[in-house]
Amino acid sequence: MRIVTIIRSAIAISVLATSTVHAESSDLNIYGFMSVGVGILDNDKVTIEGFEGEGNFKQDTIIALQVSKQVNDKTTATGQLVSRGTDDFKTEAAWAFVSYQATEDFTARMGRLRIPFFYYSEFLEVGYAYNWVRLPSDIYNIPFSSFDGVDFTQRFSIGSLDNSIQVNYGRLTDDLNIFDEDYKADLRNIAGISLNSTYGDWGFRLGGQRTEMTLDSQVDTAYVTAVQNATIAEAAYNANQTPATGANLQNAGATLADAQVEFNNSRRIDQGQTGAVLLSQQMGLDLDVENEFSLDGHTADFYNAAIMYDNGDYSFITEITAIEYESGLLVDNRAWLASVAKRIGSTTTHLTYSNSRDVLNSGDSGKLQKALKLQGEDKSVTLGLRYDYDVNTAIKVEAQYHDELEHQGEKGDHAMLYSFAVDVIF
């Protein structure tokens, strides 16, 4: 099945409310999608997709139901409930919005919406809409998938080029999972614009977003004080070895040992923020560390571009993202993927290469990021097979080679991830 056809089938589930709905006001439409899968990683030393050596049957399992009600000729109410295996199948509202079709080409929506960041934004979790078992994480690595706000979409054509421009604004207050740890987040002023175009078998996308980030990370002041006191006590003892300075050093060491235990059990971003304060002092850097290496109201910019081609037999997509963080605690990132696919009957074979590379800041900020070992680089090669064995149902198998070229500032390892999944829409 060609990708464009797959996407059109998925539209009935994921983008129904963005289209003009021709139905009686009494119509109530219920749709759904489901994916079940298993993944096995052959090297526990590698971090990828939440998988490990044992078979994981929850990571790729998800079920969702979408309800859409045509309230009147211009207004539609839409809700989508999602349960994910990665979240112990807790149910949440991924979509909950009202759309207003002002004209045939202009739509306004308000409520809980999908993040408009990627080519596959409107159907991030509809596995049936793409060939992969899961979207490549080198590109699709934002730790949230919805936000609360508004968007406005204007559709227009220039000759044979069909276009839509979408402007969005909103906020998200939620717990975010970053580095497999939970943080209370307040993402304010999420604002952006995206352009999507189609020309025959070609598709294009260009977009950008900005948000103000606040996480509940904090400096471990007890650990900072313990390190400073131990350093002073050690210097005093080395300069004048007396019973008094020895006792002070012993007491400072015991306090530091206790503080070290608490520090080791703290979250990674908390550790990074604490380490930034200490290392900047040791390195004598000219930085306002508590401001530059915090996550309190600092902005993040996200840029995305994609080109796609699909003639029914062959298809390819290339997608590029760039993330720029104002805070030094999160390293700027550049990522891209290129994927080709060949369809023969009901079977599609695809090959994908993806790369994600962190980019350190310049000057003292970059020196501190390097000392904190915040940088990394990954590449992946994925070979997969999709078989649409019946209506609205697909079986997928994949083998992914993942290489951590650099992980937390050190040379990483590599692994193979083997995956199997079944995707349905109904």
Short mmCIF file of N, CA, C and O in Angstrom, two decimals, residues 21 43 76 98 117 127 129 134 136 154 179 242 254 269 304 307 318 329 341 356 365 389 392 410 412:
data_model
loop_
_atom_site.label_atom_id
_atom_site.label_comp_id
_atom_site.label_asym_id
_atom_site.label_seq_id
_atom_site.Cartn_x
_atom_site.Cartn_y
_atom_site.Cartn_z
N VAL A 21 -16.22 18.18 7.47
CA VAL A 21 -17.01 16.98 7.71
C VAL A 21 -18.40 17.20 7.14
O VAL A 21 -19.13 18.06 7.59
N ASN A 43 21.89 -6.09 23.45
CA ASN A 43 22.98 -5.53 24.26
C ASN A 43 22.40 -4.58 25.29
O ASN A 43 21.96 -3.48 24.96
N THR A 76 -17.40 21.13 15.10
CA THR A 76 -17.19 19.72 15.40
C THR A 76 -16.46 19.59 16.73
O THR A 76 -15.51 20.33 17.00
N VAL A 98 -12.51 21.56 20.10
CA VAL A 98 -13.62 21.96 19.23
C VAL A 98 -13.03 22.66 18.02
O VAL A 98 -12.14 23.51 18.15
N PHE A 117 4.93 19.47 15.18
CA PHE A 117 6.37 19.62 15.04
C PHE A 117 6.95 18.86 13.84
O PHE A 117 8.00 19.25 13.33
N GLY A 127 0.32 3.73 14.20
CA GLY A 127 1.34 2.92 13.54
C GLY A 127 0.98 2.51 12.13
O GLY A 127 1.86 2.36 11.27
N ALA A 129 -0.16 4.25 9.89
CA ALA A 129 0.04 5.35 8.95
C ALA A 129 1.45 5.41 8.37
O ALA A 129 1.71 6.20 7.47
N ARG A 134 7.87 1.77 14.77
CA ARG A 134 7.73 3.00 15.53
C ARG A 134 8.49 4.10 14.80
O ARG A 134 9.45 3.81 14.08
N PRO A 136 11.21 6.79 13.94
CA PRO A 136 12.62 6.83 14.34
C PRO A 136 12.87 7.84 15.45
O PRO A 136 12.60 9.03 15.31
N GLN A 154 -5.02 27.62 7.28
CA GLN A 154 -5.51 28.20 6.03
C GLN A 154 -4.99 27.37 4.87
O GLN A 154 -3.79 27.17 4.74
N PHE A 179 15.18 11.36 30.07
CA PHE A 179 16.23 10.44 30.54
C PHE A 179 15.63 9.39 31.48
O PHE A 179 16.24 9.01 32.49
N THR A 242 47.38 19.45 62.13
CA THR A 242 47.21 19.43 63.59
C THR A 242 46.00 18.56 63.92
O THR A 242 45.18 18.24 63.04
N ALA A 254 32.98 13.02 56.38
CA ALA A 254 31.78 12.24 56.72
C ALA A 254 30.53 12.92 56.20
O ALA A 254 29.61 12.28 55.67
N ILE A 269 19.24 15.52 35.53
CA ILE A 269 19.30 16.96 35.27
C ILE A 269 19.65 17.71 36.55
O ILE A 269 20.40 18.70 36.52
N ASN A 304 12.03 22.24 11.70
CA ASN A 304 11.80 20.97 11.02
C ASN A 304 11.58 21.20 9.52
O ASN A 304 10.94 22.17 9.12
N ILE A 307 10.92 16.38 3.03
CA ILE A 307 10.54 16.18 1.63
C ILE A 307 10.16 14.73 1.47
O ILE A 307 10.87 13.83 1.94
N THR A 318 12.85 12.25 3.52
CA THR A 318 13.97 12.75 4.29
C THR A 318 13.45 13.86 5.20
O THR A 318 12.65 14.70 4.77
N LEU A 329 22.12 23.40 30.13
CA LEU A 329 21.90 22.05 30.66
C LEU A 329 21.41 21.08 29.59
O LEU A 329 21.60 19.87 29.71
N ALA A 341 11.53 3.10 0.24
CA ALA A 341 10.65 1.94 0.35
C ALA A 341 10.24 1.48 -1.05
O ALA A 341 10.10 2.29 -1.97
N SER A 356 21.60 11.40 14.94
CA SER A 356 21.32 12.46 15.90
C SER A 356 22.64 12.88 16.53
O SER A 356 23.38 12.04 17.05
N SER A 365 30.70 28.28 28.05
CA SER A 365 29.49 27.46 28.18
C SER A 365 29.72 26.07 27.57
O SER A 365 29.36 25.05 28.17
N TYR A 389 -1.92 -7.63 5.20
CA TYR A 389 -2.52 -8.92 4.87
C TYR A 389 -4.04 -8.87 4.77
O TYR A 389 -4.66 -9.81 4.25
N ASN A 392 -7.17 -2.68 6.49
CA ASN A 392 -6.87 -1.89 7.68
C ASN A 392 -6.02 -2.63 8.71
O ASN A 392 -6.07 -2.34 9.91
N GLU A 410 31.35 9.89 26.36
CA GLU A 410 32.28 8.76 26.23
C GLU A 410 31.91 7.95 24.99
O GLU A 410 30.79 8.03 24.48
N GLY A 412 30.51 5.12 22.98
CA GLY A 412 29.40 4.24 23.32
C GLY A 412 29.55 2.84 22.76
O GLY A 412 30.64 2.43 22.33
#
